[in-house]
Coordinates of C-alpha atoms in Angstrom, one line a residue:
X1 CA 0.0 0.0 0.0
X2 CA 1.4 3.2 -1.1
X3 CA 2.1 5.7 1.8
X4 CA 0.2 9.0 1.3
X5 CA 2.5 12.3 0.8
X6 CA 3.2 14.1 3.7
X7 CA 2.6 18.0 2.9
X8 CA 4.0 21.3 4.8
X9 CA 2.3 24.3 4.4
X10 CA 4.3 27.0 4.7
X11 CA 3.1 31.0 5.4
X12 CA 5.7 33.2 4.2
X13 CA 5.0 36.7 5.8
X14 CA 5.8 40.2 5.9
X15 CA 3.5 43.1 7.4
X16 CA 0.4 41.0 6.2
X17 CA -0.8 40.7 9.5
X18 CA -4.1 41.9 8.4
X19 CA -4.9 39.3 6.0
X20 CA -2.6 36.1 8.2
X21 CA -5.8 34.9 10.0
X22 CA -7.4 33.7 6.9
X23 CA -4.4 32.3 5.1
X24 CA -3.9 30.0 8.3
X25 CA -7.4 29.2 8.6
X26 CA -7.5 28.2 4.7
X27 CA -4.4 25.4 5.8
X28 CA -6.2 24.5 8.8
X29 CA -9.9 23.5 6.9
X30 CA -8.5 21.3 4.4
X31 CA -10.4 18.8 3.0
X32 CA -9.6 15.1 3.8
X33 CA -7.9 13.0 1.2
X34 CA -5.0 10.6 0.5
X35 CA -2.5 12.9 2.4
X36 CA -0.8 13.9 5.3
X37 CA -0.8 17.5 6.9
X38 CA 2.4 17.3 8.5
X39 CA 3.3 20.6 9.7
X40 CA 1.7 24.3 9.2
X41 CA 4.6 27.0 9.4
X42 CA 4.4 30.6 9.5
X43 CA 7.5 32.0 8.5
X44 CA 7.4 35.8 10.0
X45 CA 9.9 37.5 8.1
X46 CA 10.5 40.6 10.3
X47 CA 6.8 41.9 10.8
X48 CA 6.3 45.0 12.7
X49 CA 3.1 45.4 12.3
X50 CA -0.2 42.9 13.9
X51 CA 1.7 39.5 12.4
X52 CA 2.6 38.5 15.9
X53 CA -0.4 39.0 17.7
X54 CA -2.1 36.5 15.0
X55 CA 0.2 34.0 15.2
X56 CA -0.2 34.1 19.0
X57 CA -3.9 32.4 18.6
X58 CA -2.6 29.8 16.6
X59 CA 0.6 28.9 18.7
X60 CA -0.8 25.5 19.7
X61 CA -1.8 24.3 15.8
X62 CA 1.0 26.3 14.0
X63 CA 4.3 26.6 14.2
X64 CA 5.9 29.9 13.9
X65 CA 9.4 31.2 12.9
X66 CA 9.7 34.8 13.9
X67 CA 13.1 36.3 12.6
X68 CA 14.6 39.6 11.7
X69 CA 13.6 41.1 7.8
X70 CA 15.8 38.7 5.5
X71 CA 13.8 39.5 2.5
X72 CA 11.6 36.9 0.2
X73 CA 14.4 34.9 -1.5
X74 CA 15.5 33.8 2.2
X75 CA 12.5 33.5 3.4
X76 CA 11.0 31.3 0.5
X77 CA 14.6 29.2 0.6
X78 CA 13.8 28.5 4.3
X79 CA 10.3 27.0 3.9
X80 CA 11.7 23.8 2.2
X81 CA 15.1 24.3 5.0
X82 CA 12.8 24.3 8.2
X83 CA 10.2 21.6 7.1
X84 CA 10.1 18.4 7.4
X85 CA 7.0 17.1 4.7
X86 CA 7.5 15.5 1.3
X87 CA 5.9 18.2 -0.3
X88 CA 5.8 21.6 0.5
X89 CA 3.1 23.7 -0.9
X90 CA 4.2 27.8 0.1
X91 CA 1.2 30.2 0.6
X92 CA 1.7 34.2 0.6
X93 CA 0.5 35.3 3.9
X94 CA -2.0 37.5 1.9
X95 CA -3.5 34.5 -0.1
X96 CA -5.8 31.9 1.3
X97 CA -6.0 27.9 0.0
X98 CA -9.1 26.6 -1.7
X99 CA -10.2 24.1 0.9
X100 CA -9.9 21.3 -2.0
X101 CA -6.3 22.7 -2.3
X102 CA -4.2 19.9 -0.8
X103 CA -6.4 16.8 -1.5
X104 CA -6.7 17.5 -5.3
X105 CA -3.0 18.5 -5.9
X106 CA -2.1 15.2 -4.0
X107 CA -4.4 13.2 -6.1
X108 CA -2.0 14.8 -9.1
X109 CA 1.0 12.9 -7.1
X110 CA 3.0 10.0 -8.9
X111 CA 6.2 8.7 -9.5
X112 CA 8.9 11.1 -11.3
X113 CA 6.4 14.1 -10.8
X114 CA 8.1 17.0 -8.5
X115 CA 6.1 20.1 -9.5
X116 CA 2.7 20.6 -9.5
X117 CA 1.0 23.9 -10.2
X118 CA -2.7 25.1 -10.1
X119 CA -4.6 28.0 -11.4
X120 CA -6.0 31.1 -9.2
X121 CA -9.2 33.0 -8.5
X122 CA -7.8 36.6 -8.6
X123 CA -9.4 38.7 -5.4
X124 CA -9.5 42.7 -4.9
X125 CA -8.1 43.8 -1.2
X126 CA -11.3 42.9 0.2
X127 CA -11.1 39.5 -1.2
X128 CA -13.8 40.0 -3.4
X129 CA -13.0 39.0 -7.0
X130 CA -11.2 40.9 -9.6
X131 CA -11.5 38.8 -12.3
X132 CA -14.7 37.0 -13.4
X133 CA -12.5 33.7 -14.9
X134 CA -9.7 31.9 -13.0
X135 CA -5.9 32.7 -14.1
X136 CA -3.3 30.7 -14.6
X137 CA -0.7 30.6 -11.6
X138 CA 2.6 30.0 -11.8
X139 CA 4.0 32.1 -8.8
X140 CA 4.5 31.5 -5.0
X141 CA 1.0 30.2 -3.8
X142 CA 0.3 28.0 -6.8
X143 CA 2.9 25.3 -6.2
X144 CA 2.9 22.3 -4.5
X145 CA 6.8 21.4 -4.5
X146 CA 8.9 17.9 -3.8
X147 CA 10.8 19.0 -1.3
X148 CA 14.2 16.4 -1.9
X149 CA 13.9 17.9 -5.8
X150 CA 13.8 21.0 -4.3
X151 CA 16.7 21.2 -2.0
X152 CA 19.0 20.5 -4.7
X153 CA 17.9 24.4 -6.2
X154 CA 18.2 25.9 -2.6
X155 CA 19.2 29.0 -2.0
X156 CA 16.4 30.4 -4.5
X157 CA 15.4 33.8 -4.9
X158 CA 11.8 34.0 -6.4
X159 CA 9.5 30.4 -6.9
X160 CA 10.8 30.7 -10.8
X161 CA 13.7 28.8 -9.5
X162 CA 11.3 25.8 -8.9
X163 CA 9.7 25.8 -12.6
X164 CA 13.1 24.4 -13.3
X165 CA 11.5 20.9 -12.6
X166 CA 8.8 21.8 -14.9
X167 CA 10.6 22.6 -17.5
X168 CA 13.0 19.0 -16.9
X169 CA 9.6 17.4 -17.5
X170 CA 8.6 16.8 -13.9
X171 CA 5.9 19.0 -13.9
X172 CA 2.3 18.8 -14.2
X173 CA -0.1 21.9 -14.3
X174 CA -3.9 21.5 -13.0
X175 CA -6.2 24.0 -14.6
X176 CA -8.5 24.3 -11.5
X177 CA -8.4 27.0 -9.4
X178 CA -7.0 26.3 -6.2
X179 CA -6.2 29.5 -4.2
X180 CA -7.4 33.3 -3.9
X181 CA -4.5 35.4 -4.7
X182 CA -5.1 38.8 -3.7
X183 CA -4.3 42.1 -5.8
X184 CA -3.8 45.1 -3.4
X185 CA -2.1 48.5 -2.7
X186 CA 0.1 46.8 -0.4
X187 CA 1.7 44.1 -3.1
X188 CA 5.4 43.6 -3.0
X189 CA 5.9 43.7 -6.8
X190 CA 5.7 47.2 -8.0
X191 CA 3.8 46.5 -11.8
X192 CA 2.9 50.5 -12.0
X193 CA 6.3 51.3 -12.9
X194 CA 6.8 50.7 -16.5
X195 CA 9.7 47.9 -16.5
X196 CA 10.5 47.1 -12.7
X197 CA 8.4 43.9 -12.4
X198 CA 10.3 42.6 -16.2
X199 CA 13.8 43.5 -15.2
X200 CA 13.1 41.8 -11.8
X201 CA 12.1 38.8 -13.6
X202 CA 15.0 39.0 -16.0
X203 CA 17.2 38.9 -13.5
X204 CA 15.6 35.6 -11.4
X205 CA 15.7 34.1 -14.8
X206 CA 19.8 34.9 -15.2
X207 CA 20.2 33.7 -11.3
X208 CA 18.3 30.6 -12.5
X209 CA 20.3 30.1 -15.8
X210 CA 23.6 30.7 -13.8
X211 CA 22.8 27.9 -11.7
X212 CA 21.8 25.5 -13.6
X213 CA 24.7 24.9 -16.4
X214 CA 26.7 25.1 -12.5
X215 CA 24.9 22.2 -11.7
X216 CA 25.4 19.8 -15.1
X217 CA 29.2 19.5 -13.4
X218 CA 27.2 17.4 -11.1
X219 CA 23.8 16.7 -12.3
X220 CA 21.0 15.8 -9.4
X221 CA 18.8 13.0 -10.0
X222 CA 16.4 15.2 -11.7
X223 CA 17.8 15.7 -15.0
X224 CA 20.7 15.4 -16.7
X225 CA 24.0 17.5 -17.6
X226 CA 22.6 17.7 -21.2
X227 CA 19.1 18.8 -20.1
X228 CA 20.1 21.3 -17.6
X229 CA 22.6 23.0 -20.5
X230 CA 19.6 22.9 -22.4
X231 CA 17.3 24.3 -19.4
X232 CA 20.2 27.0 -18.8
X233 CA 19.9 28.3 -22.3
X234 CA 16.4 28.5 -22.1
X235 CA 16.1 30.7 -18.9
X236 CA 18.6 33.0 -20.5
X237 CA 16.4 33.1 -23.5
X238 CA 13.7 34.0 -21.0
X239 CA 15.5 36.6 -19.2
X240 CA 16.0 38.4 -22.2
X241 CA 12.7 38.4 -23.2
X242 CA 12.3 39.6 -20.3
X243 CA 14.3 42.6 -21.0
X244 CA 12.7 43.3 -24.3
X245 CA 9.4 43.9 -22.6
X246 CA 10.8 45.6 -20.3
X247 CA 12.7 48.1 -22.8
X248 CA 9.5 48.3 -25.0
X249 CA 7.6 49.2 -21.7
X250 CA 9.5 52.2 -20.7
X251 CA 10.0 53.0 -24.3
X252 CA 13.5 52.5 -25.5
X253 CA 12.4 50.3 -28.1
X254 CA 16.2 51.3 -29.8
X255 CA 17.6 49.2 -26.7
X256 CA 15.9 46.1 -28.1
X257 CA 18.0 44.7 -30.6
X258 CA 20.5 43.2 -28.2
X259 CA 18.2 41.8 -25.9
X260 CA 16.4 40.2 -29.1
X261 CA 19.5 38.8 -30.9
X262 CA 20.3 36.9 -27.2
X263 CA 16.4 35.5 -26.9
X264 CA 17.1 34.1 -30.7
X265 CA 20.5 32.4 -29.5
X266 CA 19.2 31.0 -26.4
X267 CA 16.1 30.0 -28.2
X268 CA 18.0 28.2 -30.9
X269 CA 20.3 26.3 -28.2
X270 CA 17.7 24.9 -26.1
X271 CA 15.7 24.0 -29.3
X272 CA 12.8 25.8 -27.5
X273 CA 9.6 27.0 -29.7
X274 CA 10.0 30.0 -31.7
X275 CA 6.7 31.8 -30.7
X276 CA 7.6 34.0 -27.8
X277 CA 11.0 35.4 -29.6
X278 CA 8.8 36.1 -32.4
X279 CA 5.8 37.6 -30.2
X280 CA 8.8 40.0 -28.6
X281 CA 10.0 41.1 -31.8
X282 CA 7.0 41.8 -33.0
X283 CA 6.4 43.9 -29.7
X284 CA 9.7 44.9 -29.8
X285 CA 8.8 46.7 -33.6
X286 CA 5.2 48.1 -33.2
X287 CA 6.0 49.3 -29.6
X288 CA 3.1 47.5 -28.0
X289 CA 3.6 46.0 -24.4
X290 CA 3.3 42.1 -24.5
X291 CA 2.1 42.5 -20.7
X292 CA 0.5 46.0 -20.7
X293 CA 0.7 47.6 -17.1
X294 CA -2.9 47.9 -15.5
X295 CA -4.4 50.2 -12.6
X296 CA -6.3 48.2 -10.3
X297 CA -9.3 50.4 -8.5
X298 CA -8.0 49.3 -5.6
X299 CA -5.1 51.2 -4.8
X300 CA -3.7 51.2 -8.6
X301 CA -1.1 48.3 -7.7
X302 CA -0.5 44.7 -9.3
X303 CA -1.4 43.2 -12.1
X304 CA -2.8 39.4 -13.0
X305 CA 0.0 38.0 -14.7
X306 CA 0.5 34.2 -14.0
X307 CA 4.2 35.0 -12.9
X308 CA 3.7 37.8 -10.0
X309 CA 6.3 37.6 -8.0
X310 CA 7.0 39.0 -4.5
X311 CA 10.2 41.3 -5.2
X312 CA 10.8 42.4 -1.2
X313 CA 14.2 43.1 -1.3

């Protein structure tokens, strides 16, 4: 008889003591399935505001790791460092679970899969929704993670590092929508500043690409030396794609070609699809954003793309 996955939940929080209660009750109400709950963890990353008063009601049913500000790439690195489940599924402390979340992402569990990711229900500050459709996720509270696989990427930065086992062909995406992530004034990714979020990104996705042709000297279990040259090439195709955007954002559309002509070469290398080097040079050309900034009504910050990430330095 197979032995169900034990699962860590892990709050990762900074000055979001006003939304904490609901993002530990949503791990605490989980549905029953073929799973464990083996540990909930509130990582408090600093917090000076309410964040330890909430933890203080849950004290007995969560454990909580209160430390000075280290920033999210720390913080995120020490949720698969301090637990101790097979799988480790990371929550924002400002997004709450679906209470399906863990039993149907566990029912996605079998041999040789290490990534699993889920779609979102996009909520307002009030967490009321913002979007009428569910979005694709991709970023921090979308993942349920192996945590073995992932201790061979650690330290990490941003959750992009972990779509490396994605992209070795140990992922699996679920389009169900299995957490509320919440779009407020108080978000940790600027998006309102034309090019922050994309050189951000660009530069997780050179951090990524840096370590993974580092690690083909001694290849994890994971993937191979040839597939994690190949992967490398790919991220650094990504991060200049990246920059494009970025460049075509803020308008120096004459800063373009270089970015472009390294996309094409990293492209070609990890024998990746042609279709987002040719959707950036087309944005790159007519000047229009691939991932137009938008002002939210609630505070005018964030944006819905499937890659938000928290960029607290």
């Amino acid at each position: 008889m197979t032995t169900p996955p034990r699962i860590s939940c892990v709050i990762l929080g900074h000055n979001y003591g006003r939304y904490l209660d609901r993002a530990i009750t949503s791990c605490l109400d989980q549905e029953p399935g073929g799973y464990v709950l083996h540990e909930i963890v509130v990582i408090d990353d600093g917090s000076t505001d309410e964040t330890e008063e909430v933890c203080r009601r849950y004290r007995d049913r969560v454990r909580i790791v209160r430390r000075d500000c280290q920033g999210f790439g720390p913080t995120l690195t020490d949720a698969f460092l301090l637990t101790g489940g097979d799988w480790v599924a990371p929550l924002d402390a400002d997004d709450w679970f679906h209470p399906a979340k863990l039993r149907i992402c566990a029912e996605a569990i079998i041999e040789d899969r290490l990534f699993i990711e889920h779609w979102e229900y996009v909520v307002d500050a009030d967490g009321c929704p913002f979007i009428a459709d569910p979005h694709p996720g991709g970023n921090t509270s979308t993942l349920l993670v192996q945590r073995d696989a992932a201790l061979t990427l650690l330290p990490v930065t941003n959750e992009i590092f972990f779509h490396a086992l994605r992209e070795a062909g140990h992922g699996h995406v679920l389009p169900v929508p299995l957490v509320h992530y919440r779009v407020h004034a108080h978000n940790m990714t600027d998006r309102r500043t034309p090019g922050v979020s994309q050189h951000y990104r660009a530069n997780v996705c050179t951090a990524l690409a840096h370590r993974l042709r580092t690690m083909a000297a001694a290849p994890p279990s994971w993937a191979t030396a040839t597939v994690l040259r190949r992967m490398s090439h790919r991220f650094y195709a990504q991060a200049a794609g990246h920059r494009v955007e970025a460049h075509v954002q803020t308008g120096d559309r004459p800063a373009c070609p270089r970015p472009l002509a390294a996309m094409l070469v990293g492209t070609i290398r990890s024998c990746a699809p042609p279709g987002p080097w040719l959707r950036a040079f087309a944005s790159a050309v007519t000047g229009h954003p691939q991932a137009p900034l938008r002002e939210l009504d609630n505070g005018g910050a964030g944006d819905t793309e499937s890659d938000h990430s928290n960029t607290r330095a």
